[in-house]
Coordinates of C-alpha atoms and ligand atoms in Angstrom, one line a residue:
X1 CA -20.7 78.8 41.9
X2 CA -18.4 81.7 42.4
X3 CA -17.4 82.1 46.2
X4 CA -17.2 79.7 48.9
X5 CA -19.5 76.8 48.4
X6 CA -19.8 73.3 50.8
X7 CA -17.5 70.5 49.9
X8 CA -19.0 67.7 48.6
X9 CA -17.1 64.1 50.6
X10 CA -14.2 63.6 48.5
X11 CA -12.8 65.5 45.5
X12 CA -10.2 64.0 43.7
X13 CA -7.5 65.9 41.7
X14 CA -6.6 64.4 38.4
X15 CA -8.6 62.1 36.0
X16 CA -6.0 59.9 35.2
X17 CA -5.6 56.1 36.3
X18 CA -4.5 57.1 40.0
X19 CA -7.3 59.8 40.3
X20 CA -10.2 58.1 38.3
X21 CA -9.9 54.7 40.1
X22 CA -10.1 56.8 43.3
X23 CA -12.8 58.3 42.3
X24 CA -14.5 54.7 41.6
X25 CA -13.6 53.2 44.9
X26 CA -14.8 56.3 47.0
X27 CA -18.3 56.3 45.1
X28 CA -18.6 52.7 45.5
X29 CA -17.9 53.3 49.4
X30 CA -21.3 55.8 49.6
X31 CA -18.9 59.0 48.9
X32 CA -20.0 62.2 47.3
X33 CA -17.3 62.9 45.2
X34 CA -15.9 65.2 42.8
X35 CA -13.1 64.8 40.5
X36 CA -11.4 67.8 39.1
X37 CA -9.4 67.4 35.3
X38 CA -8.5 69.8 33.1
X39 CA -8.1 67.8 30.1
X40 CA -9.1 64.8 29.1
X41 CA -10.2 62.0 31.3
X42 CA -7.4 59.4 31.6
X43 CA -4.6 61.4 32.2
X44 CA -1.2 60.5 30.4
X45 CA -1.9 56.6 30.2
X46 CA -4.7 56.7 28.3
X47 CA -4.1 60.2 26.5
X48 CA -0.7 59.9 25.2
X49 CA 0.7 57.0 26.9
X50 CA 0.6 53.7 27.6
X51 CA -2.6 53.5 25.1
X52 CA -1.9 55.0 22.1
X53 CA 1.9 53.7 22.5
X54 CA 0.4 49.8 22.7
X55 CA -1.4 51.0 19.5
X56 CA 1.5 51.9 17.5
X57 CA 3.4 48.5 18.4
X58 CA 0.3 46.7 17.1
X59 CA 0.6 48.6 14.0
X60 CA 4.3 48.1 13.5
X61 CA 3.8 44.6 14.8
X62 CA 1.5 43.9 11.7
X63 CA 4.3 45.7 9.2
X64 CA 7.1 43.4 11.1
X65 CA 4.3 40.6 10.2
X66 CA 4.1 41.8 6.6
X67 CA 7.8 41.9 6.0
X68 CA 8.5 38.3 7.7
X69 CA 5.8 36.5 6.7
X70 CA 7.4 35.0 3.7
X71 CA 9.0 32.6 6.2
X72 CA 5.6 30.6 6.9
X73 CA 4.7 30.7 2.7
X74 CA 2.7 33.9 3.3
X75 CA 3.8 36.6 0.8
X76 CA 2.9 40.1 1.6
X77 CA 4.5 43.4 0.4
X78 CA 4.6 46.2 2.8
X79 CA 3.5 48.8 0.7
X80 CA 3.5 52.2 2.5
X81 CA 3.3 53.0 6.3
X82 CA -0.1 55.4 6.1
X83 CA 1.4 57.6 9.7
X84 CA -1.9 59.3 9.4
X85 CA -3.9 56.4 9.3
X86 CA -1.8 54.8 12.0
X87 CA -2.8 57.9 14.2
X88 CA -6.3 57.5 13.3
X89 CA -6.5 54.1 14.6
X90 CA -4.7 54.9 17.9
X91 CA -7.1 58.0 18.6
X92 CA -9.8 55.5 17.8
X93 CA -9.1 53.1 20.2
X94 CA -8.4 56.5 23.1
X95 CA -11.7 58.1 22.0
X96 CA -13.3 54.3 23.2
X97 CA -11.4 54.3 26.4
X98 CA -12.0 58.3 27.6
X99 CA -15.5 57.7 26.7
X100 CA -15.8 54.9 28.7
X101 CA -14.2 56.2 31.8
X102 CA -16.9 59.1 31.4
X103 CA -19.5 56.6 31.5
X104 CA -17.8 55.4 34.8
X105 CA -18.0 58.2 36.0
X106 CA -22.0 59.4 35.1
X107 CA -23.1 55.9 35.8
X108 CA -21.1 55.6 39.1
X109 CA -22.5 59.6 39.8
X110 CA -19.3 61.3 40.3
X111 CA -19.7 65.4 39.2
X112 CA -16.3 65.8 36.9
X113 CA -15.5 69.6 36.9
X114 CA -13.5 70.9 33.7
X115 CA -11.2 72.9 35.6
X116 CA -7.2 73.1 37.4
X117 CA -7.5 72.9 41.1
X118 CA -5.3 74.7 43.4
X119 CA -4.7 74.9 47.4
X120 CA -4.9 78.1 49.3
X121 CA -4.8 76.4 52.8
X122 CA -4.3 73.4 54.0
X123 CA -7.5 71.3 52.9
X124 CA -9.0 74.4 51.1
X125 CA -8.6 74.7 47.3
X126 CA -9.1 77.1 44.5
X127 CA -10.7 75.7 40.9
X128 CA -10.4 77.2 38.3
X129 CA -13.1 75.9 35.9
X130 CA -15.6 77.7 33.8
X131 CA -16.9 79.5 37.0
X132 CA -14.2 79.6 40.0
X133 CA -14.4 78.9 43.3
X134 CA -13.3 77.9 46.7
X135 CA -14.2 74.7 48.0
X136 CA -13.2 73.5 51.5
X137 CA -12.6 70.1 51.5
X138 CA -12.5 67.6 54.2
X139 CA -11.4 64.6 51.9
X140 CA -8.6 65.2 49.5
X141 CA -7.3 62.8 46.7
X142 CA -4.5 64.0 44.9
X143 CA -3.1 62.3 41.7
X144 CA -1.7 64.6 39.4
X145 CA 0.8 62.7 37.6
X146 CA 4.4 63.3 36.2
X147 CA 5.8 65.2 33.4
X148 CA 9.0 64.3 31.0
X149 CA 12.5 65.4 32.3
X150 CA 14.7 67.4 29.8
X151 CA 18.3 66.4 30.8
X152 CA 20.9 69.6 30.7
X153 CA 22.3 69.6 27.6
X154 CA 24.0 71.7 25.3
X155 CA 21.5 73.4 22.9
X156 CA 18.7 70.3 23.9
X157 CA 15.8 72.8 25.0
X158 CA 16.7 75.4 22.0
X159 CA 16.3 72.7 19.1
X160 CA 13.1 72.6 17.2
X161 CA 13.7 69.1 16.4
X162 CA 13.3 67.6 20.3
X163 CA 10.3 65.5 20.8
X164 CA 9.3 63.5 24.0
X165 CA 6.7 60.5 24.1
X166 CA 3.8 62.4 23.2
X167 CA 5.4 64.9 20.4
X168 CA 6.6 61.6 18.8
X169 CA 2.5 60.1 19.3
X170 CA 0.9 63.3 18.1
X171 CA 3.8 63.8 14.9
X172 CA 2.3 65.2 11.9
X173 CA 5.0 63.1 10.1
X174 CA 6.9 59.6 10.6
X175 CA 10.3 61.1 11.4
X176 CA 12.7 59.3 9.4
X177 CA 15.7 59.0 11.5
X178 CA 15.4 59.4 15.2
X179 CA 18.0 59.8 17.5
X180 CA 16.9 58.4 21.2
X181 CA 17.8 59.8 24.7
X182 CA 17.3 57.4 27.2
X183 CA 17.6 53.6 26.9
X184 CA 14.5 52.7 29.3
X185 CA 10.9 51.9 28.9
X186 CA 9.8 55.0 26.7
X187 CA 12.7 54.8 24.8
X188 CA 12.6 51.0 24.2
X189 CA 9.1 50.7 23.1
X190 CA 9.2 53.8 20.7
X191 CA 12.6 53.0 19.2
X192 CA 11.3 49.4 18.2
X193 CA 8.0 50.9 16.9
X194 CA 9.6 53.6 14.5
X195 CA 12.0 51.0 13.3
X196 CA 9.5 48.3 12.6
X197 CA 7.4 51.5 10.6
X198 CA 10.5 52.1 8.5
X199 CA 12.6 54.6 10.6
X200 CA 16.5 54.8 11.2
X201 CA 16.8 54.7 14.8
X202 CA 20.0 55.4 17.5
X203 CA 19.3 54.6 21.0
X204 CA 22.0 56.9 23.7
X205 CA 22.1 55.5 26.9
X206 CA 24.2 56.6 30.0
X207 CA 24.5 53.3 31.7
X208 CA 26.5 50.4 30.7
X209 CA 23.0 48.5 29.7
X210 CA 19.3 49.1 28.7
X211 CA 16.5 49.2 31.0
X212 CA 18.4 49.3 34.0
X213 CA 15.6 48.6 36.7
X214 CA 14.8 45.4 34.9
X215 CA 17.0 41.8 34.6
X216 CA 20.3 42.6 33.2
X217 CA 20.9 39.3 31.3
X218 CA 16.9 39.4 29.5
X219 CA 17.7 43.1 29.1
X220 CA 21.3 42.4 27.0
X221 CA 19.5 39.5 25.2
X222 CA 16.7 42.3 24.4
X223 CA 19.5 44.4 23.4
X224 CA 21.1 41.7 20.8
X225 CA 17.6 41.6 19.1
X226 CA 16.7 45.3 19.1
X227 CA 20.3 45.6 17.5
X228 CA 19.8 42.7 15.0
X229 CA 16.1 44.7 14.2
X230 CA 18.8 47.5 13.0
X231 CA 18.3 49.5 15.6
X232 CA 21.8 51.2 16.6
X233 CA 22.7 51.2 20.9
X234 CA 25.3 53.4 22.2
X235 CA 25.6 52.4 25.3
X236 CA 27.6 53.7 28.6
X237 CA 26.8 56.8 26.1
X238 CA 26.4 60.5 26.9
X239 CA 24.7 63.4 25.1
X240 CA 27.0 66.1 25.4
X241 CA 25.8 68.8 22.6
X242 CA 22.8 69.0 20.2
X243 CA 22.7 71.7 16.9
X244 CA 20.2 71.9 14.7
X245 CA 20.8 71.9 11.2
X246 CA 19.3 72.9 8.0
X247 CA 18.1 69.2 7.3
X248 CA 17.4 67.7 11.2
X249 CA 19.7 67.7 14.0
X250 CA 23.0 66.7 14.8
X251 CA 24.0 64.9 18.2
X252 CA 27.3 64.9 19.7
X253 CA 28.0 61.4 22.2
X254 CA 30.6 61.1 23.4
X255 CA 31.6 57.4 25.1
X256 CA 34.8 56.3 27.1
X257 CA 36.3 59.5 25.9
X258 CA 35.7 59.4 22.1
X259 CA 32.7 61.7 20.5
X260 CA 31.1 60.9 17.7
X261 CA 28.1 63.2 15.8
X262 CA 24.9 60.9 14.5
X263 CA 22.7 62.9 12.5
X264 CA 18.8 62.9 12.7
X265 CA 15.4 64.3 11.7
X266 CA 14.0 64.2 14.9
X267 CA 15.4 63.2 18.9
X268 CA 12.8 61.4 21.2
X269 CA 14.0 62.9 24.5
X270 CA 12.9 59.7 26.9
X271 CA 15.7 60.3 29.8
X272 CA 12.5 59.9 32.8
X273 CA 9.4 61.8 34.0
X274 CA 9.3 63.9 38.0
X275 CA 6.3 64.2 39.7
X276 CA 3.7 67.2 38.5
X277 CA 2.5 69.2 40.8
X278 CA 2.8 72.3 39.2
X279 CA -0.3 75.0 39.4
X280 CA -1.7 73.0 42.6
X281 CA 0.7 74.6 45.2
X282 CA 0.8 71.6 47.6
X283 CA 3.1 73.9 50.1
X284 CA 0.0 76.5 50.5
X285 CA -1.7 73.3 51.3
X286 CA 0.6 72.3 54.2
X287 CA 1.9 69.2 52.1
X288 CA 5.1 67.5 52.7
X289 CA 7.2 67.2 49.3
X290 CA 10.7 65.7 48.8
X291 CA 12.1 66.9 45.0
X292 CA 8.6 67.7 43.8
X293 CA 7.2 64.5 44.8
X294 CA 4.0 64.1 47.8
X295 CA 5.4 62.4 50.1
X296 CA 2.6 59.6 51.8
X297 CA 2.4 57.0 54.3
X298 CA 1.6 53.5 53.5
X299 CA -1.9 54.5 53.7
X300 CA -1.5 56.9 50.7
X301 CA -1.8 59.7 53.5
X302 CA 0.3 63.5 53.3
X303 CA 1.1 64.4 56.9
X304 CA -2.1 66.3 56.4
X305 CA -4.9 64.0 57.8
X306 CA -7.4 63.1 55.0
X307 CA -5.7 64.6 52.4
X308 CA -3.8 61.8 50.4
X309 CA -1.9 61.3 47.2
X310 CA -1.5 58.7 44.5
X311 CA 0.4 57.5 41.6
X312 CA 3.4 59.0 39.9
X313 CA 3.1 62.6 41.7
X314 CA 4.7 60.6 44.5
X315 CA 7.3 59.6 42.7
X316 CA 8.3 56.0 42.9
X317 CA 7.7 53.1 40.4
X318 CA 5.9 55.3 37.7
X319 CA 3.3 53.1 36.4
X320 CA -0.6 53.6 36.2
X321 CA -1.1 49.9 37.8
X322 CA 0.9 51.1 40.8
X323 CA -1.6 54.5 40.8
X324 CA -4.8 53.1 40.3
X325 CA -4.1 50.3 43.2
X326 CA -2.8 53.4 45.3
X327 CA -5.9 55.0 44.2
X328 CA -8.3 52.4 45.5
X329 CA -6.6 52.2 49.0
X330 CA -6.2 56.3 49.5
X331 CA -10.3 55.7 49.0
X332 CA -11.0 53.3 51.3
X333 CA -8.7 55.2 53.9
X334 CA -10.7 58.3 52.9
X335 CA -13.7 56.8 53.9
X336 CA -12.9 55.3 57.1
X337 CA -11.0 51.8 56.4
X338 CA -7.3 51.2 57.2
X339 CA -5.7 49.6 53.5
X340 CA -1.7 49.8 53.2
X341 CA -0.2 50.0 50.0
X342 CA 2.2 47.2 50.1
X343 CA 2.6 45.2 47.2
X344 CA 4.2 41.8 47.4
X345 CA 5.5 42.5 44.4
X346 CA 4.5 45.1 40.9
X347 CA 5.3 43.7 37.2
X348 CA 7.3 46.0 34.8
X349 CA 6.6 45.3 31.1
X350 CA 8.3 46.3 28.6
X351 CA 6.2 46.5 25.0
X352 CA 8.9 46.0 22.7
X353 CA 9.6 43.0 19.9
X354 CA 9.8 40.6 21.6
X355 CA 8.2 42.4 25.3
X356 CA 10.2 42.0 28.3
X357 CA 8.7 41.8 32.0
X358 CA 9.5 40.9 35.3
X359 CA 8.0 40.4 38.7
X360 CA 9.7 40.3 42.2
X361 CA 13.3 40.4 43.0
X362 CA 15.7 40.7 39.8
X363 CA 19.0 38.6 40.6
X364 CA 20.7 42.1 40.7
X365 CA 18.3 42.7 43.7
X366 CA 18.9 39.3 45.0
X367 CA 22.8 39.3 45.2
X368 CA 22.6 43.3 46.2
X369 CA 20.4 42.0 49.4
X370 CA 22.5 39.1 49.7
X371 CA 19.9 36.6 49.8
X372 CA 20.7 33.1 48.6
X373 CA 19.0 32.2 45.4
X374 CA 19.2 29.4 42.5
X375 CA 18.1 30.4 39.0
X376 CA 16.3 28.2 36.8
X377 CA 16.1 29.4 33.1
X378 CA 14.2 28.0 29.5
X379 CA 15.1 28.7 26.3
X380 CA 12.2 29.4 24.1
X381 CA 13.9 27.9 21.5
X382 CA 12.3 24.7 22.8
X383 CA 9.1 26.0 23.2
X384 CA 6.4 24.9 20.6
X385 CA 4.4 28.0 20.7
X386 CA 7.3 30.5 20.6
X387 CA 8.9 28.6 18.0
X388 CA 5.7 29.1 15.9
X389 CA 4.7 32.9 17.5
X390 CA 8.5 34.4 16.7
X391 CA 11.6 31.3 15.6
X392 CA 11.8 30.9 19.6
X393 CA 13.5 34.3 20.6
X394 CA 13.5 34.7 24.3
X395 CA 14.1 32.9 27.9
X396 CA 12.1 32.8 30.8
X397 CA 14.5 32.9 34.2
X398 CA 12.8 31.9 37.5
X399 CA 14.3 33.0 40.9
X400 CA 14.1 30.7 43.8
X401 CA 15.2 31.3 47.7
X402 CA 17.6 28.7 49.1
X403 CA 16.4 28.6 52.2
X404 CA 12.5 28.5 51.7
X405 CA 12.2 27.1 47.7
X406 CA 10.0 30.4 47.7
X407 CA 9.5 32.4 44.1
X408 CA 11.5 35.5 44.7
X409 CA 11.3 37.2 40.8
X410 CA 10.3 35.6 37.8
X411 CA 11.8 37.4 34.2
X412 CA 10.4 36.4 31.0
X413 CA 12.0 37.7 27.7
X414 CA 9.0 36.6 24.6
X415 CA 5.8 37.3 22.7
X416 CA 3.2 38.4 25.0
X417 CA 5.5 38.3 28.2
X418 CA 3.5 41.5 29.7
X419 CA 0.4 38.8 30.1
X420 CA 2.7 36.0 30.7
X421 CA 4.0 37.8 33.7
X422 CA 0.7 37.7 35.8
X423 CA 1.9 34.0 35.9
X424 CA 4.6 35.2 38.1
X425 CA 2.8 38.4 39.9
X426 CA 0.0 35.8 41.5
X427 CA 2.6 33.4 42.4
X428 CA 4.7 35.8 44.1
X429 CA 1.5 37.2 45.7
X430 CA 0.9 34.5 47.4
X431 CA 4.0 33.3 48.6
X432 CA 3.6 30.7 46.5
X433 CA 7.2 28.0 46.3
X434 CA 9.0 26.6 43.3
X435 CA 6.9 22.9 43.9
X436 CA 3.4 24.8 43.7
X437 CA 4.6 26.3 40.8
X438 CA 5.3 23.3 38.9
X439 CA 2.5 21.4 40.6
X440 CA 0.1 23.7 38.5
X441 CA -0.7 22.0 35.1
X442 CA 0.1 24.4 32.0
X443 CA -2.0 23.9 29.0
X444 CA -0.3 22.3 26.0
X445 CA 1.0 24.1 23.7
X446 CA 1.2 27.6 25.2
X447 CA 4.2 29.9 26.0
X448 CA 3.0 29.7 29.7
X449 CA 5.0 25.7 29.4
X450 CA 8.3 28.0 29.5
X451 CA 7.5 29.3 32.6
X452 CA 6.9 26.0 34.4
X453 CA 10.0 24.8 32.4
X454 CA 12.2 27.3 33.9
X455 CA 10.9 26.5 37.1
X456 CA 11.7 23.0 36.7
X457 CA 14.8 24.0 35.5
X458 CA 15.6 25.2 39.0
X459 CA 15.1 22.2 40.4
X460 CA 17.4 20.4 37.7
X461 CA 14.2 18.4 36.1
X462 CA 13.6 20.4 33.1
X463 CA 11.6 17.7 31.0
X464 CA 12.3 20.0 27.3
X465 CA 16.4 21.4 27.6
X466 CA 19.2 19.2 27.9
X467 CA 20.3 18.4 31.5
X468 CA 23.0 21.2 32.6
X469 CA 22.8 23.4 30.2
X470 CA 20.2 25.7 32.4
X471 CA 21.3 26.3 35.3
X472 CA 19.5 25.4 39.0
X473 CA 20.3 23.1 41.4
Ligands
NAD1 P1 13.1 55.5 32.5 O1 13.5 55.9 33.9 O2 12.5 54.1 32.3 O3 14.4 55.4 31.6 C1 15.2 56.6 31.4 C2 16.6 56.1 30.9 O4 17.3 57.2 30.5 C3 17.4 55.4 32.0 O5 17.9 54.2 31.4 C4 18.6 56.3 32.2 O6 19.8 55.7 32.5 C5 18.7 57.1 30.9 N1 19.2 58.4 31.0 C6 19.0 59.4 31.9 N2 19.7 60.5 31.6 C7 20.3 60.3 30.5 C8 21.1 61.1 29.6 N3 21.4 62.3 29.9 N4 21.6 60.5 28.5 C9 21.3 59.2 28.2 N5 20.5 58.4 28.9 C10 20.0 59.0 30.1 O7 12.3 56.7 31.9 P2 11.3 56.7 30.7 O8 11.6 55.6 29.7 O9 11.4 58.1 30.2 O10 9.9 56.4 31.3 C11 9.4 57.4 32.2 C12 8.4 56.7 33.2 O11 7.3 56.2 32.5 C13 9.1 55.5 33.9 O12 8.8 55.5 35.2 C14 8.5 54.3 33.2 O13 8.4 53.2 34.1 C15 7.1 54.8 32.8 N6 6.7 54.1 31.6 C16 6.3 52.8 31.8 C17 5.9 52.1 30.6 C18 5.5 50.6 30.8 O14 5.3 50.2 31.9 N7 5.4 49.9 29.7 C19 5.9 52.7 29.4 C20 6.3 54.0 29.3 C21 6.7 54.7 30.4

């Protein structure tokens, strides 16, 4: 294949949620396409990501399970965390999933190429596979996903001891003590896995709070728990210096003037990813980037026409649902249709003990864009389900405009809260108001009854909290 050869329809950069999904759509459509992937099919997300993360909460969920069980008259010792074993099972369930999105992509005939792809002209690119070549291409997908940032920190890139998200994943050892950079989703969800498995862990985090893009009051109640789980926040908390030392790593933070050193085996650097564009040369291409990122259209279109991009390499909300929706449209548009990327709103989800998510507006967002909201909020305290699934730790808070009784956001802090939230996502979708909400019957008992709760809550008819306590109308 060496030399210029004739473009097959579409070829798609990346095999990852964003480029696979594309891939999909476009075959669906009648396209010829061609997706290019160096590595493994399904990118970060399924790689070393989102999958094998969700797989190491299950497994600490089960030792948390172990350890608490004595309250329900089930006595279990925790014997050993087996980290090996706990790797096996996540590469277990990854091995299932690449495989499968291989037999997506036989079955749906799309040619994978095991090679980098790079552009030497606008719509022309150079792959570097087992054989190179130069393929002209009319019909362009691009979804190359985003790499970890490495904040500039005093001996941070020299230490030997500086893990990000997949370091920590692939460890050949549970690190004992673990110092955290970055209080959002990575560092969240890993701190409260290591703990739950037995580690020491410290979160640092520059802002004032945790998860900053999400609900600041679930977010400090999330913080109250992760701290009662013994996890250690330093919040409104800089990194200043980092030495390694004969037995780990030492960290210097320094807070509201005062530094203080915690000590550590390992530090999980989880301070955001940037776009990743590197090796594909999207300037030789002609592309229009902004801080590394593609920048697109609505359409998912580059100011080059048919050459689109998807997913985090644009930058925005990183998150493979975002990519793979952004994935679907960039194919239609690639085949002829006219789909805009415009989501009424995207849940954010946050895996940790118990999960945090959120759909729509936060009331951050609402009182930022000045629009006039109530709240209503439930305690799961007086939930049946919650009471039995965790003591009843969390609250569900529901949004609602003033002026048209419409859902604007809807935040739930409890067990399972990333599937409670689709609740939420459809009835934000579809402009759906507070009434229709509540009009919709909630099976008995489920956690789902917290969400209708809060909801009545906003209307000051919550049947299960005492009248006042929860805010609304
Ligand atoms: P993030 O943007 O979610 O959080 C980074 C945090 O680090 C922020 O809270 C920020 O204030 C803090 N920070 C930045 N610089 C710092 C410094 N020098 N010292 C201390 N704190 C600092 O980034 P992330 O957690 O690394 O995740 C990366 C991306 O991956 C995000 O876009 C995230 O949405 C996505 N992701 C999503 C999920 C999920 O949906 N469950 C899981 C993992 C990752």
């Amino acid at each position: 294949m060496d030399g210029r050869t004739d473009c097959r329809d579409i070829v798609v950069i990346g095999g990852g949620p964003g480029g696979y999904v594309a891939a999909i759509r476009a075959a669906q459509l009648g396209a010829a396409v061609t997706l290019i992937e160096g590595k493994r099919l399904g990118g970060t997300c399924l790689n070393v990501g989102c999958i094998p993360t969700k797989a190491l909460l299950h497994c600490a969920g089960l030792a948390r399970s172990a350890r608490e069980g004595d309250g329900c008259g089930i006595h279990m010792t925790l014997d050993r965390v087996d980290w090996q074993g706990v790797r096996a099972y996540q590469q277990r369930v990854v091995q299932r999933l690449v495989e499968g999105v291989g037999v997506l992509m036989r079955k749906n005939g799309i040619e994978v190429v095991r090679g980098t792809a790079a552009f030497v002209k606008p719509k022309t690119l150079k792959i570097s596979a087992e054989k190179s070549e130069i393929r002209e291409a009319g019909r362009i997908i691009i979804a190359t996903g985003s790499a970890p940032v490495m904040p500039p920190v005093e001996g941070l890139r020299e230490s030997r001891h500086v893990l990000d998200s997949t370091g920590v994943l692939q460890a050949e050892r549970m690190p004992e003590s673990m110092v955290v950079i970055g209080g959002g989703v990575i560092g969240v969800e890993l701190a409260c896995a290591l703990r739950a498995l037995g580690s020491r862990v410290a979160i640092v985090e520059a802002m004032p709070r945790l998860l900053p893009a999400l609900d600041g009051e679930l977010a400090s109640r999330l913080a109250v728990s992760l701290e009662r789980q013994g996890i250690r926040l330093c919040l409104g908390s800089r990194v200043i210096r980092v030495a390694d030392r004969p037995e780990g790593v030492s960290v210097v933070v320094e807070a509201s003037g005062r530094e203080e050193c915690l000590s550590a085996e390992k530090i999980l650097c989880a301070v955001g990813r940037r776009p990743y564009t590197e090796g594909l040369d999207p300037e030789a291409g002609g592309l229009r980037c902004e801080q590394g990122r593609i920048l697109t259209d609505d359409r998912q279109q580059t100011n080059i026409p048919g050459v689109y991009a998807v997913g985090d390499c644009t930058g925005g909300m990183m998150l493979a649902h975002t990519a793979s929706v952004q994935g679907e449209i960039a194919a239609e548009n690639a085949m002829g249709g006219q789909a805009v990327y415009r989501p009424a709103c995207v849940p954010s989800g946050v895996y940790s003990f118990p999960e945090l998510a959120g759909a729509g507006l936060t009331e951050e967002q609402a009182k930022e864009r000045g629009i006039p909201y109530r709240v209503g909020r439930f305690p799961l305290s007086a939930n049946g389900r919650a009471l039995i699934a965790n003591g009843g730790e969390g609250l569900v808070k529901v949004l609602v405009g003033e002026e048209l009784d419409e859902l604007l956001g809807v935040h739930i802090l409890a067990p399972n809260a990333t599937e409670l939230i689709a609740e939420g996502v459809s009835a934000i979708s579809m402009e759906g108001t507070v009434e229709e909400l509540i009009g919709a019957v909630h099976a008995h008992p489920t956690l789902s009854e917290a969400v209708r709760e809060a909801a009545l809550a906003a209307e000051g008819r919550a049947i299960h909290n005492i009248p006042n306590v929860t805010g609304g109308r």
